mmCIF file of C-alpha atoms in Angstrom:
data_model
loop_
_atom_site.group_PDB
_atom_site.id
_atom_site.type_symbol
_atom_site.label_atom_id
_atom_site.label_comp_id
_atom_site.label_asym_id
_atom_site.label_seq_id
_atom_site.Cartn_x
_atom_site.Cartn_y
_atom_site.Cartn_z
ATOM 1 C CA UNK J 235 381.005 116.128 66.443
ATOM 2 C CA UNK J 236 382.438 113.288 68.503
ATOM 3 C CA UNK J 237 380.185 111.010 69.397
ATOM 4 C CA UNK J 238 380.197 108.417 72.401
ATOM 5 C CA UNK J 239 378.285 105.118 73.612
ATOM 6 C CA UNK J 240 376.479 107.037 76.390
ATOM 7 C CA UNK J 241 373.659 108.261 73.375
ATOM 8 C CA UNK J 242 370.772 106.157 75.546
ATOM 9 C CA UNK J 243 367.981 104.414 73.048
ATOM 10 C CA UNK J 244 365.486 106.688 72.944
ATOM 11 C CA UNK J 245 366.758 109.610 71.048
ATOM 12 C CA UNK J 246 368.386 106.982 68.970
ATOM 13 C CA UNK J 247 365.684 105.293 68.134
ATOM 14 C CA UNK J 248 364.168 108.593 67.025
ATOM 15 C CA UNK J 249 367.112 109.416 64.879
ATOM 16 C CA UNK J 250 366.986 106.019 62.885
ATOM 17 C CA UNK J 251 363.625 106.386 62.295
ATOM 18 C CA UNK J 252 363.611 109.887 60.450
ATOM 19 C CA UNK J 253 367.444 109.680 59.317
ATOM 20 C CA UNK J 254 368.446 112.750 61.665
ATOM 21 C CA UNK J 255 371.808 113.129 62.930
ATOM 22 C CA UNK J 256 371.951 114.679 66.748
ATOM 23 C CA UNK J 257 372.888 117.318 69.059
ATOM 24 C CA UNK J 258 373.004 115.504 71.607
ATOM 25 C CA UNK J 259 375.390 113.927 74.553
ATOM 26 C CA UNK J 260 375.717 112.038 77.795
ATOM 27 C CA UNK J 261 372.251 113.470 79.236
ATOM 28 C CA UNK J 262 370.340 114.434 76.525
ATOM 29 C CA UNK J 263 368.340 111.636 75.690
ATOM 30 C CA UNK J 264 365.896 109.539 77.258
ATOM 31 C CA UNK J 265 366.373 106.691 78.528
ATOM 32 C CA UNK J 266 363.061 105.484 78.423
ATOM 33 C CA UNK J 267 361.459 102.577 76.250
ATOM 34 C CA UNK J 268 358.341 104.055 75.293
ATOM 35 C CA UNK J 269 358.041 104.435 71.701
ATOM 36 C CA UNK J 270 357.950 108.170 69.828
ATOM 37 C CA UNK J 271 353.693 108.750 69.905
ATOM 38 C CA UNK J 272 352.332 109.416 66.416
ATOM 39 C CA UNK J 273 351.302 112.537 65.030
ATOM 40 C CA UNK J 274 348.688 114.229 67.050
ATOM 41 C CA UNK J 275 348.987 111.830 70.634
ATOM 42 C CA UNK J 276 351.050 112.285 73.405
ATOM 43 C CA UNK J 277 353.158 110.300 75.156
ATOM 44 C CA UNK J 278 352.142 108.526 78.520
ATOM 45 C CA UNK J 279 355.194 110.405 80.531
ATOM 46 C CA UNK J 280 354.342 113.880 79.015
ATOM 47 C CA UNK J 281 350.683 113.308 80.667
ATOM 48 C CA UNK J 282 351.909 111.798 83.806
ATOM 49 C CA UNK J 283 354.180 114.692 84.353
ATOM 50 C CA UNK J 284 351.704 117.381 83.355
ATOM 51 C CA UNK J 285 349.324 115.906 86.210
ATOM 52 C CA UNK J 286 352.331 115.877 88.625
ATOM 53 C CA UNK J 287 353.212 119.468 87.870
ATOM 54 C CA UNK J 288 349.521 121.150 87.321
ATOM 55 C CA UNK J 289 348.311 118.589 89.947
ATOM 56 C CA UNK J 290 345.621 117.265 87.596
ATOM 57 C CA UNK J 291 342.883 114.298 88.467
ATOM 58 C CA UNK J 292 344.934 110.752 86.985
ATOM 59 C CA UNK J 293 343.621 110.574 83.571
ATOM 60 C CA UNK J 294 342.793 113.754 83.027
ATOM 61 C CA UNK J 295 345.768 115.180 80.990
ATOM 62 C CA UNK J 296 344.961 113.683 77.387
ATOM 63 C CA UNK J 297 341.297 115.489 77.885
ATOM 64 C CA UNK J 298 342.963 118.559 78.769
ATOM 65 C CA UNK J 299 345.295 118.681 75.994
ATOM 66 C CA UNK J 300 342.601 117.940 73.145
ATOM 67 C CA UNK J 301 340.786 120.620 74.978
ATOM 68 C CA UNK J 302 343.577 123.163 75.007
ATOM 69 C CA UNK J 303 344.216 122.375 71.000
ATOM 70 C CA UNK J 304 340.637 123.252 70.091
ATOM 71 C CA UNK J 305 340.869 126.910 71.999
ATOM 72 C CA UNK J 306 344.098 127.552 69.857
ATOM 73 C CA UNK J 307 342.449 126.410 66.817
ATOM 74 C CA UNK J 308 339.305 128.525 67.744
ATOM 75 C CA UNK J 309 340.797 131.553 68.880
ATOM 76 C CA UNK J 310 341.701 132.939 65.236
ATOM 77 C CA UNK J 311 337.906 133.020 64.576
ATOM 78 C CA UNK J 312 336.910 133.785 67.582
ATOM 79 C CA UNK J 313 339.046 137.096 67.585
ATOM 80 C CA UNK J 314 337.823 137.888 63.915
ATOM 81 C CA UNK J 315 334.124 137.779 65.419
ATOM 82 C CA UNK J 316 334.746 139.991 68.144
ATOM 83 C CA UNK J 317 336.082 142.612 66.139
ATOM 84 C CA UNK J 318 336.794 145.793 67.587
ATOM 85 C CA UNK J 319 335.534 144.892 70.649
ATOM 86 C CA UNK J 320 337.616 142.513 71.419
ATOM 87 C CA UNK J 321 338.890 142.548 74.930
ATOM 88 C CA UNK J 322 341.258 139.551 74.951
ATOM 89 C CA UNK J 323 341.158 135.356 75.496
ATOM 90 C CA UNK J 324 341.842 132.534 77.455
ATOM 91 C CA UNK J 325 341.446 129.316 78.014
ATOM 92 C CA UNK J 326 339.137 128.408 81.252
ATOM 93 C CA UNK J 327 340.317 125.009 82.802
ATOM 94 C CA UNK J 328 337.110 124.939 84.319
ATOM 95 C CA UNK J 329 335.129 124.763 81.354
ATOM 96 C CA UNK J 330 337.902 123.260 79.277
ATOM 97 C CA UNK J 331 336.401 125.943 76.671
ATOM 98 C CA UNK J 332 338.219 129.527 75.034
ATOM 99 C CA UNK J 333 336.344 132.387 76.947
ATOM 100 C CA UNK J 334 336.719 135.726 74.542
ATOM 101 C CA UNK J 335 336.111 139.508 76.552
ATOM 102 C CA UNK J 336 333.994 141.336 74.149
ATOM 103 C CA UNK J 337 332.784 145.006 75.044
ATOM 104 C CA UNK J 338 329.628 144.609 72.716
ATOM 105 C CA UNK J 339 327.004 142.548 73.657
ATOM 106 C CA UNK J 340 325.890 142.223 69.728
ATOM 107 C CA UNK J 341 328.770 140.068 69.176
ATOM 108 C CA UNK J 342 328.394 137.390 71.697
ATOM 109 C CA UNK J 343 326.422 135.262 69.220
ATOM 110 C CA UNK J 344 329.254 135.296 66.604
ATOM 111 C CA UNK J 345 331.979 134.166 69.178
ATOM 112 C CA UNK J 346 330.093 131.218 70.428
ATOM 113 C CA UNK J 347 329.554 130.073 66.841
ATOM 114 C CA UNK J 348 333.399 130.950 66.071
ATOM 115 C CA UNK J 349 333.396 127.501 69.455
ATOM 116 C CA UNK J 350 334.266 130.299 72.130
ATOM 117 C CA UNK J 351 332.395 131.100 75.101
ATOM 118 C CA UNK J 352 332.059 135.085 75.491
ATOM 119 C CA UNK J 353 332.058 137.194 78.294
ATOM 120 C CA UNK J 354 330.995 141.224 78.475
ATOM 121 C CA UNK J 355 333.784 143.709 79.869
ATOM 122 C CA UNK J 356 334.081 147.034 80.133
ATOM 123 C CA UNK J 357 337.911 147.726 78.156
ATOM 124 C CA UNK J 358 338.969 146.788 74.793
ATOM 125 C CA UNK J 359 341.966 144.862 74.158
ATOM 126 C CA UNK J 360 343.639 147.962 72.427
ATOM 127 C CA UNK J 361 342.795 150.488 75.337
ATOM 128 C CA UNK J 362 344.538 148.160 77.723
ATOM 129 C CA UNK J 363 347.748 147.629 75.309
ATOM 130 C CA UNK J 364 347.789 151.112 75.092
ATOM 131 C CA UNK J 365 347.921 151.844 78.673
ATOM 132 C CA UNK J 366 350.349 149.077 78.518
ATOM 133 C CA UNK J 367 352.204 151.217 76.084
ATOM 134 C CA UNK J 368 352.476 154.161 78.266
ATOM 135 C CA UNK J 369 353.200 151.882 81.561
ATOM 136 C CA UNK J 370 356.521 150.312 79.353
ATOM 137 C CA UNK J 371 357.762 154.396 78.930
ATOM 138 C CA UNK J 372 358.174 154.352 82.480
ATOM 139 C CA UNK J 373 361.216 153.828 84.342
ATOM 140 C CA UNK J 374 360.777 150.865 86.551
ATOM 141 C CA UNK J 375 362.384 150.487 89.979
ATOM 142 C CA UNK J 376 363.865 147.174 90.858
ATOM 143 C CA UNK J 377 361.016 146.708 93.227
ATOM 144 C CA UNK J 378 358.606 146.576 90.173
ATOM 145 C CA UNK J 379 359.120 142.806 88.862
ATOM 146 C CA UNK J 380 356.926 143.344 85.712
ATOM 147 C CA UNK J 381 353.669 144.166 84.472
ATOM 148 C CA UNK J 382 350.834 142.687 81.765
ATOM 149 C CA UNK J 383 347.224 142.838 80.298
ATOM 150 C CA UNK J 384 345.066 141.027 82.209
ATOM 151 C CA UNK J 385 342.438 140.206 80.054
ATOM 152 C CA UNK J 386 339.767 138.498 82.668
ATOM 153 C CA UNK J 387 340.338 141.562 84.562
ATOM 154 C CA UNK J 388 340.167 143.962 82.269
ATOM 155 C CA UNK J 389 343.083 146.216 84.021
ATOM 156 C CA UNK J 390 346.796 146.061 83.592
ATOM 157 C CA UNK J 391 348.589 144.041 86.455
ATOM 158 C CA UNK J 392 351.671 145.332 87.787
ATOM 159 C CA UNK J 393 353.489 142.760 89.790
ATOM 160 C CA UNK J 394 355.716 144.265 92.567
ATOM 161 C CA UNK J 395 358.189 142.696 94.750
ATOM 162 C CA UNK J 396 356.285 141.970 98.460
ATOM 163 C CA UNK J 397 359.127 143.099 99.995
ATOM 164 C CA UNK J 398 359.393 146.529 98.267
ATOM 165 C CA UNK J 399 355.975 146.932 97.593
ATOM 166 C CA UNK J 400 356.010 150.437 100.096
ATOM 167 C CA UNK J 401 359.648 151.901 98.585
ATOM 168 C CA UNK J 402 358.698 155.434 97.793
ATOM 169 C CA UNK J 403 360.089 154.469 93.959
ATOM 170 C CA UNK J 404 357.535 151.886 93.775
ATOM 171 C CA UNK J 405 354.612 153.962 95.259
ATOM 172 C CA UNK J 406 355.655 156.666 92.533
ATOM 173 C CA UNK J 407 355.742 154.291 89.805
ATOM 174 C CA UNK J 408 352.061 152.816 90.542
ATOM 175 C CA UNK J 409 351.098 156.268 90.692
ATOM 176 C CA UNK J 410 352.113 157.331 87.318
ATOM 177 C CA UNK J 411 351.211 153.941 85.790
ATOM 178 C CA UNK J 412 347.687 154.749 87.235
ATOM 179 C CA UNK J 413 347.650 157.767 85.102
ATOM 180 C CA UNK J 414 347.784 155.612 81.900
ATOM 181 C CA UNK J 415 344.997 153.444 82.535
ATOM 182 C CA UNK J 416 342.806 150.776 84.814
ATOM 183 C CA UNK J 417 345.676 149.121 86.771
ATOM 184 C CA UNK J 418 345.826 146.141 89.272
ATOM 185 C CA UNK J 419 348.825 145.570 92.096
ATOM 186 C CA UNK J 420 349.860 141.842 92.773
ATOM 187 C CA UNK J 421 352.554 141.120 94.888
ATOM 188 C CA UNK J 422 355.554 137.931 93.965
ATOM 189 C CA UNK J 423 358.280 136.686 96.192
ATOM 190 C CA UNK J 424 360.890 137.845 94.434
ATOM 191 C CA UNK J 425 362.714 139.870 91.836
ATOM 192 C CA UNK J 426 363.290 138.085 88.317
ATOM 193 C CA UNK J 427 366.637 137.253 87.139
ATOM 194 C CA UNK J 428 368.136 135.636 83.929
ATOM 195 C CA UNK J 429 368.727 131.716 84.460
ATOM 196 C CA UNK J 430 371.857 132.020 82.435
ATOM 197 C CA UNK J 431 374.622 130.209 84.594
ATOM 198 C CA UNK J 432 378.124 131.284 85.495
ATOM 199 C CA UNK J 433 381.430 129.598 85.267
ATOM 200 C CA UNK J 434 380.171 126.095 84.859
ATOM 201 C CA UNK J 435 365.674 122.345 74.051
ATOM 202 C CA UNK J 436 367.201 121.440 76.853
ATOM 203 C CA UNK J 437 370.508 120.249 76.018
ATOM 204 C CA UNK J 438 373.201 122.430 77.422
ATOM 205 C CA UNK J 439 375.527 124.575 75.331
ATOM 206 C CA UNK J 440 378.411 126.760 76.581
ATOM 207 C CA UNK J 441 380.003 130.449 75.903
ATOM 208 C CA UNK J 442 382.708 131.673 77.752
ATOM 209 C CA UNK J 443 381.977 130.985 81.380
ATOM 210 C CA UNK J 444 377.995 130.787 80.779
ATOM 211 C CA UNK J 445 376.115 127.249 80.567
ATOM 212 C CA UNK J 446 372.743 127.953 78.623
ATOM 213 C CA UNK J 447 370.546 125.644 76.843
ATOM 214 C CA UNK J 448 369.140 125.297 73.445
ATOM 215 C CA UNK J 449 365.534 126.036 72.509
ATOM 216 C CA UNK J 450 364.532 124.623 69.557
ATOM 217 C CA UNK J 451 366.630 123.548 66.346
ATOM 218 C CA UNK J 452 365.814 125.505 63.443
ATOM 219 C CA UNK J 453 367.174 125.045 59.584
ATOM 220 C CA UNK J 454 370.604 126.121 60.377
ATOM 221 C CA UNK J 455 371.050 126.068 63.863
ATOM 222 C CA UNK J 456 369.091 126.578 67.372
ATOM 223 C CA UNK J 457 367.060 129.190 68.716
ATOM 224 C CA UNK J 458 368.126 130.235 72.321
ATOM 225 C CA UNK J 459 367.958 133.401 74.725
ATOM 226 C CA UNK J 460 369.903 136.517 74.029
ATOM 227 C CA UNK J 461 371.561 137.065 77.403
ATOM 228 C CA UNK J 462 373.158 133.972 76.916
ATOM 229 C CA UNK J 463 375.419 134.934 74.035
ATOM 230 C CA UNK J 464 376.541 138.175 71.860
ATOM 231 C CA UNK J 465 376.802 138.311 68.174
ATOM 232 C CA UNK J 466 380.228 136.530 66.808
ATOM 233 C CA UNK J 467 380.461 134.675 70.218
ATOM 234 C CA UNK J 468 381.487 130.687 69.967
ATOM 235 C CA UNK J 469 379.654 128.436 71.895
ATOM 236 C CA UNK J 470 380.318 125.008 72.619
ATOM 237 C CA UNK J 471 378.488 121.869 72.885
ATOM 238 C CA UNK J 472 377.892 119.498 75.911
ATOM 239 C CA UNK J 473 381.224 117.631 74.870
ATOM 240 C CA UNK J 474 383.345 121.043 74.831
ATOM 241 C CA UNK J 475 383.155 120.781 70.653
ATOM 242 C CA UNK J 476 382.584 123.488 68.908
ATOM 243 C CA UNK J 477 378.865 124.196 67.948
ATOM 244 C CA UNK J 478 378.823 127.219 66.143
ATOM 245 C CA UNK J 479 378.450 130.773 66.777
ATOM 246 C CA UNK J 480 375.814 133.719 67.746
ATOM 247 C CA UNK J 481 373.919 135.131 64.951
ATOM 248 C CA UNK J 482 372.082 137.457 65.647
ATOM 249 C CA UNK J 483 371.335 138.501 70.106
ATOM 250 C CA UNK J 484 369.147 140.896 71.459
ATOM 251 C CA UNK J 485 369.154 141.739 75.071
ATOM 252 C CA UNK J 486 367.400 143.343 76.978
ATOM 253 C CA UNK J 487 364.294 145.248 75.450
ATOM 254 C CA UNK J 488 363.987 141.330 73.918
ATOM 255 C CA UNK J 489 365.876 138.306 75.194
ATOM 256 C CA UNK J 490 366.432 135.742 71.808
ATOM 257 C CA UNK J 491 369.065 134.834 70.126
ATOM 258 C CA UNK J 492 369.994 132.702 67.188
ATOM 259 C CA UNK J 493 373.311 130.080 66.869
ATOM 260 C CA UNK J 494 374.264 129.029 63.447
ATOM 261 C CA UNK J 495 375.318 124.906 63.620
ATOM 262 C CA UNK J 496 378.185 123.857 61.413
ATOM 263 C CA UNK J 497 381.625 121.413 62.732
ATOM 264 C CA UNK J 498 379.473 118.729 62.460
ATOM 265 C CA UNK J 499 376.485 118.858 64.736
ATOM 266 C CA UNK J 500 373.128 119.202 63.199
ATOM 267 C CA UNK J 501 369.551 119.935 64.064
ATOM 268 C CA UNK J 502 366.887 118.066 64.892
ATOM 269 C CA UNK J 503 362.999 118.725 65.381
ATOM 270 C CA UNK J 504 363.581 116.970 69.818
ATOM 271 C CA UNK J 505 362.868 118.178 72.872
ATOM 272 C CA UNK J 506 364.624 116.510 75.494
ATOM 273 C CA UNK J 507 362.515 114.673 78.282
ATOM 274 C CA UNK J 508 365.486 113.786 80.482
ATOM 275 C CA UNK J 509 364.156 110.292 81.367
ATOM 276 C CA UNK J 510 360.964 112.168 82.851
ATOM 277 C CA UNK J 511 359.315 111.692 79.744
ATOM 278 C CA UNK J 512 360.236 110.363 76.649
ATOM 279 C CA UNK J 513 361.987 112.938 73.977
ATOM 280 C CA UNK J 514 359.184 114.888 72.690
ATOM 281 C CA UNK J 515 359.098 115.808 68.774
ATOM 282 C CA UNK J 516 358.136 119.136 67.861
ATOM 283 C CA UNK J 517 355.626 119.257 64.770
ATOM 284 C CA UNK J 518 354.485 122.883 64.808
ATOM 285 C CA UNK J 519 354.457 126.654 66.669
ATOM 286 C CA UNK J 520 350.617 127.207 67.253
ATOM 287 C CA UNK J 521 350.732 129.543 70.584
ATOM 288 C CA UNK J 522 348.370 127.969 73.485
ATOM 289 C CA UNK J 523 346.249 130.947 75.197
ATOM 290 C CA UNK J 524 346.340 131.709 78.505
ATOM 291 C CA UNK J 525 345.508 129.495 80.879
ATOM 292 C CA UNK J 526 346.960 126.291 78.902
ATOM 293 C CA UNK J 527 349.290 124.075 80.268
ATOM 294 C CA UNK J 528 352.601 124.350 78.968
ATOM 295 C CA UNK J 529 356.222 122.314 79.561
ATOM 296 C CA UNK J 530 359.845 123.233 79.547
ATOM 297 C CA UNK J 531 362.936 121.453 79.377
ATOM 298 C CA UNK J 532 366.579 122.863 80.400
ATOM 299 C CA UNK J 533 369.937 122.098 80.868
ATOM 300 C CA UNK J 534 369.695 121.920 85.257
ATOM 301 C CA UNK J 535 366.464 121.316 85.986
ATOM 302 C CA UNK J 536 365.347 118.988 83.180
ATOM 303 C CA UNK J 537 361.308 118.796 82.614
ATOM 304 C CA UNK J 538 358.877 120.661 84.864
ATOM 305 C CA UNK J 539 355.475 121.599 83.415
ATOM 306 C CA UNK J 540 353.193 123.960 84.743
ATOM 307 C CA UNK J 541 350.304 126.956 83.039
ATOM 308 C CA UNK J 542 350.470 129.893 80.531
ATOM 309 C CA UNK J 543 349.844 133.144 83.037
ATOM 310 C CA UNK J 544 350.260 135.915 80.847
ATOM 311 C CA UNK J 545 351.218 137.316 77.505
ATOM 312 C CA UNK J 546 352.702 139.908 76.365
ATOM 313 C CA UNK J 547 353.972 141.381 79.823
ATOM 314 C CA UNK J 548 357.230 143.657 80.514
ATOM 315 C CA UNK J 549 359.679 141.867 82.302
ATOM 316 C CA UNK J 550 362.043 144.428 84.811
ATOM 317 C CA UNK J 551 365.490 142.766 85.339
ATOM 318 C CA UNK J 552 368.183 144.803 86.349
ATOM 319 C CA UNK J 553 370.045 144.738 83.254
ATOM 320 C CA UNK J 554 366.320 146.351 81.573
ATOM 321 C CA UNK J 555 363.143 145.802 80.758
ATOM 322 C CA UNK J 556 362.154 142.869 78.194
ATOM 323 C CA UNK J 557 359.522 143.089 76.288
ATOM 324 C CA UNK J 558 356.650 140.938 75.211
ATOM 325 C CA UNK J 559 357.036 137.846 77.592
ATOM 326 C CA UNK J 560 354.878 135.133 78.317
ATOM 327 C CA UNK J 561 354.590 134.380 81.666
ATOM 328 C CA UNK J 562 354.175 131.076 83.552
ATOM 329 C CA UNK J 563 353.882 128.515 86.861
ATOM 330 C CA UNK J 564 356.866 126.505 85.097
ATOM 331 C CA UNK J 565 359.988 126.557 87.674
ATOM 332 C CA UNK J 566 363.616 126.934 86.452
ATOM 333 C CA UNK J 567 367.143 127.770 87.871
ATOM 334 C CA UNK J 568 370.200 129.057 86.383
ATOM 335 C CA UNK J 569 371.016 127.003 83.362
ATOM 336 C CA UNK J 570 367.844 126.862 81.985
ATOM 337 C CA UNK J 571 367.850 129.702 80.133
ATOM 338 C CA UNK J 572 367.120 129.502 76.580
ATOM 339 C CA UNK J 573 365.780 126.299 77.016
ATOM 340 C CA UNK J 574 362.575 125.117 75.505
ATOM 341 C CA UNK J 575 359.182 125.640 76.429
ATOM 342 C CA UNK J 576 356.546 123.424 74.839
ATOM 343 C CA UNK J 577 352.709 122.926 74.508
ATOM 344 C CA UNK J 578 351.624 119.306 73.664
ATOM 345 C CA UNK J 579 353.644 119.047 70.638
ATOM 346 C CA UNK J 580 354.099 123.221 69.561
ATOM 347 C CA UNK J 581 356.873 124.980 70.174
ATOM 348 C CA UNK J 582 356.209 128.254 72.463
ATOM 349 C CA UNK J 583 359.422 129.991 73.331
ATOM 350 C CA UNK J 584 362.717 130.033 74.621
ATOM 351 C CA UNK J 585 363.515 130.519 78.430
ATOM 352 C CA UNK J 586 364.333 133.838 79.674
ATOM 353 C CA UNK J 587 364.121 134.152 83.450
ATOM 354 C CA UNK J 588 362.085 134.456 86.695
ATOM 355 C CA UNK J 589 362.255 134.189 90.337
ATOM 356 C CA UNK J 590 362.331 131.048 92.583
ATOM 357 C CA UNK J 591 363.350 127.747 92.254
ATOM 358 C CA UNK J 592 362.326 123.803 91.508
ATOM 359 C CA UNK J 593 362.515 122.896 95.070
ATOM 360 C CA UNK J 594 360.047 125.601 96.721
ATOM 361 C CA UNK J 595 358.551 126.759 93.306
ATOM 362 C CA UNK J 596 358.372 129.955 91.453
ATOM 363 C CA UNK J 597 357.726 131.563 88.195
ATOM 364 C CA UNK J 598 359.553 131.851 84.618
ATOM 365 C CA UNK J 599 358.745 133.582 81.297
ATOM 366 C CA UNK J 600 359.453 132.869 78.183
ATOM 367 C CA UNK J 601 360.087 135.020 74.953
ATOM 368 C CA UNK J 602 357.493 133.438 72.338
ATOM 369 C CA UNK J 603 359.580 131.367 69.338
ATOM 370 C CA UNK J 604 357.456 133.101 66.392
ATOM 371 C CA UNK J 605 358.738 136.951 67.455
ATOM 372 C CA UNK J 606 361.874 135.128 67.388
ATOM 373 C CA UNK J 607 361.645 132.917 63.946
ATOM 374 C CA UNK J 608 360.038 136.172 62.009
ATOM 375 C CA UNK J 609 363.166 138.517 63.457
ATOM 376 C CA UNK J 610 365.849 136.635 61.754
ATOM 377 C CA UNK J 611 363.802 134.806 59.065
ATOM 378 C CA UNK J 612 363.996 131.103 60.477
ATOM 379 C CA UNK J 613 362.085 128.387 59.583
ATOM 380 C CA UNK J 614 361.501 125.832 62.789
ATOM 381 C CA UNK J 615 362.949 122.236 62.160
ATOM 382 C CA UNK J 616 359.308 120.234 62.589
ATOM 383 C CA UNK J 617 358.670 116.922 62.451
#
């Protein structure tokens, strides 16, 4: 890969200290001072720009992080305890605390000593995936944006599209969806898209007239989103090299893909802060629950942070449904896609698509890295 004198200091200073060699180019590293944070802290621009974005109290990020770690680490146990009466998790930013749904009363002692709080509902976890289940057999209208488990509600939510929300396709479709189980209308502003972009993580990448951007580097290449690329396609780096090519792609029904890395370029385990914050490191995959905070960096928007919505939800573009999306506040715009979305320090998934914008805000969602690492048997490149 060519290299040039724009590489600013703070990915380089990364690279000398671990002996990686970079993707990288003109924009993709930071050009900020502050050293790499050790293993398990964060860096002072990740926390100022997660209390920018999530419009937390000054101070208050570090707490929330540390907070959000223990309800991943708890939630394993906690689930185990609930057993078949498990009705789902999250994490409440009130309490700072994992709250588990549990149908049986008998097992609220056993989540609180798994470190969860619990709270009685009336619906399973697998009764509500199943009426998911039925709900995904459907065929959606594009007035139906997408639909999930809602776990503190105990129904399935079905977003629809304000505007559309009385098309007689739509009224149809929330009738039938009705029919497979408890189910919850919310409206959104707008129809979700792809944010591949046309004719022009984080660091961009390019394939045919698309600009995408990579997710996370993994041993042979880069995770990224599947409608950004089909198998045997070439893609091409920031500085019009040649990267490597598509894998293995998968859209729609799922929206990942896989680039093998070769010419040259390598991996390494960076997300790029753009200058908002310094170039984070990614040391792991553990999945925040809902209600975390979460942060993604892309190719035209950069760094925006923002909260984990919901899992697992059906995503209705017009080129089909996706599956198994996580859903969040995070903005984005075309270019983004495929970029990374990050927890603290854990890789969560790769960009897929949403509605709105960074200016006036919106919503994105994100196809979790793990479905996408155990599909093609890829190991993350961690720190």
């Amino acid at each position: 890969m060519r290299r040039t004198t724009a590489l600013r200091a703070g990915l380089s200073a990364l690279l000398v200290l671990a002996s990686w060699a970079a993707v990288a180019g003109p924009a993709s590293a930071s050009s900020s001072a502050e050293p790499p944070p050790a293993p398990g802290a964060f860096s002072t621009g990740l926390l100022d720009a997660m209390e920018r974005d999530l419009r937390l109290a000054p101070g208050s990020a570090r707490d929330r992080l540390a907070a959000e770690r223990a309800a991943a680490a708890a939630e394993p146990a906690a689930r185990r305890a609930a057993g078949a009466s498990y009705g789902g998790a999250w994490f409440d930013e009130r309490t700072g605390r994992l709250t588990v749904a549990v149908t049986d009363a008998s097992r609220v002692p056993a989540v609180r000593a798994a470190g969860a709080d619990a709270r009685i509902t009336a619906r399973t976890a697998r009764s509500l995936d199943a009426a998911k289940a039925e709900i995904d057999a459907l065929p959606a209208p594009k007035g139906v944006s997408s639909w999930h488990v809602d776990p503190r509600a105990g129904r399935v939510v079905v977003n629809v599209v304000a505007s559309r929300k009385s098309d007689n396709d739509v009224l149809a479709f929330l009738a039938r969806a009705r029919e497979a189980g408890p189910v919850r209308v919310a409206e959104v502003g707008a129809a979700p898209r792809p944010f591949a972009a046309g004719t022009v993580g984080g660091d961009p990448y390019y394939t045919g007239n698309v600009r995408c951007s990579i997710g996370f580097s993994v041993h042979g290449g880069f995770v990224t989103a599947g409608h950004c690329g089909s198998p045997g396609a070439a893609v091409r780096g920031w500085d019009g090299s040649h990267i490597g090519t598509f894998q293995g792609s998968s859209f729609p029904g799922n929206d990942y893909a896989w680039v093998s890395v070769g010419s040259g370029w390598w991996t390494v385990p960076v997300v790029l802060g753009w200058g908002t914050v310094p170039d984070q490191l990614v040391r792991g995959s553990a999945e925040a629950p809902v209600g975390a905070s979460v942060c993604r960096s892309g190719s035209t928007t950069r760094w925006h942070c923002g909260r984990v919505l919901a899992k697992n939800e059906t995503v209705n573009y017009s080129q089909g449904a996706v599956h198994q999306m996580t859903r969040t506040s995070v903005c984005a715009e075309p270019g983004d896609s495929g970029g990374s979305f990050i927890s603290g320090d854990q890789a969560q998934g790769v960009t897929s698509g949403g509605w709105g914008n960074c200016r006036t805000g919106g919503e994105t969602w994100h196809q979790p890295v793990g479905e996408i690492l155990a599909r093609y048997g890829l190991r993350l490149h961690t720190a």
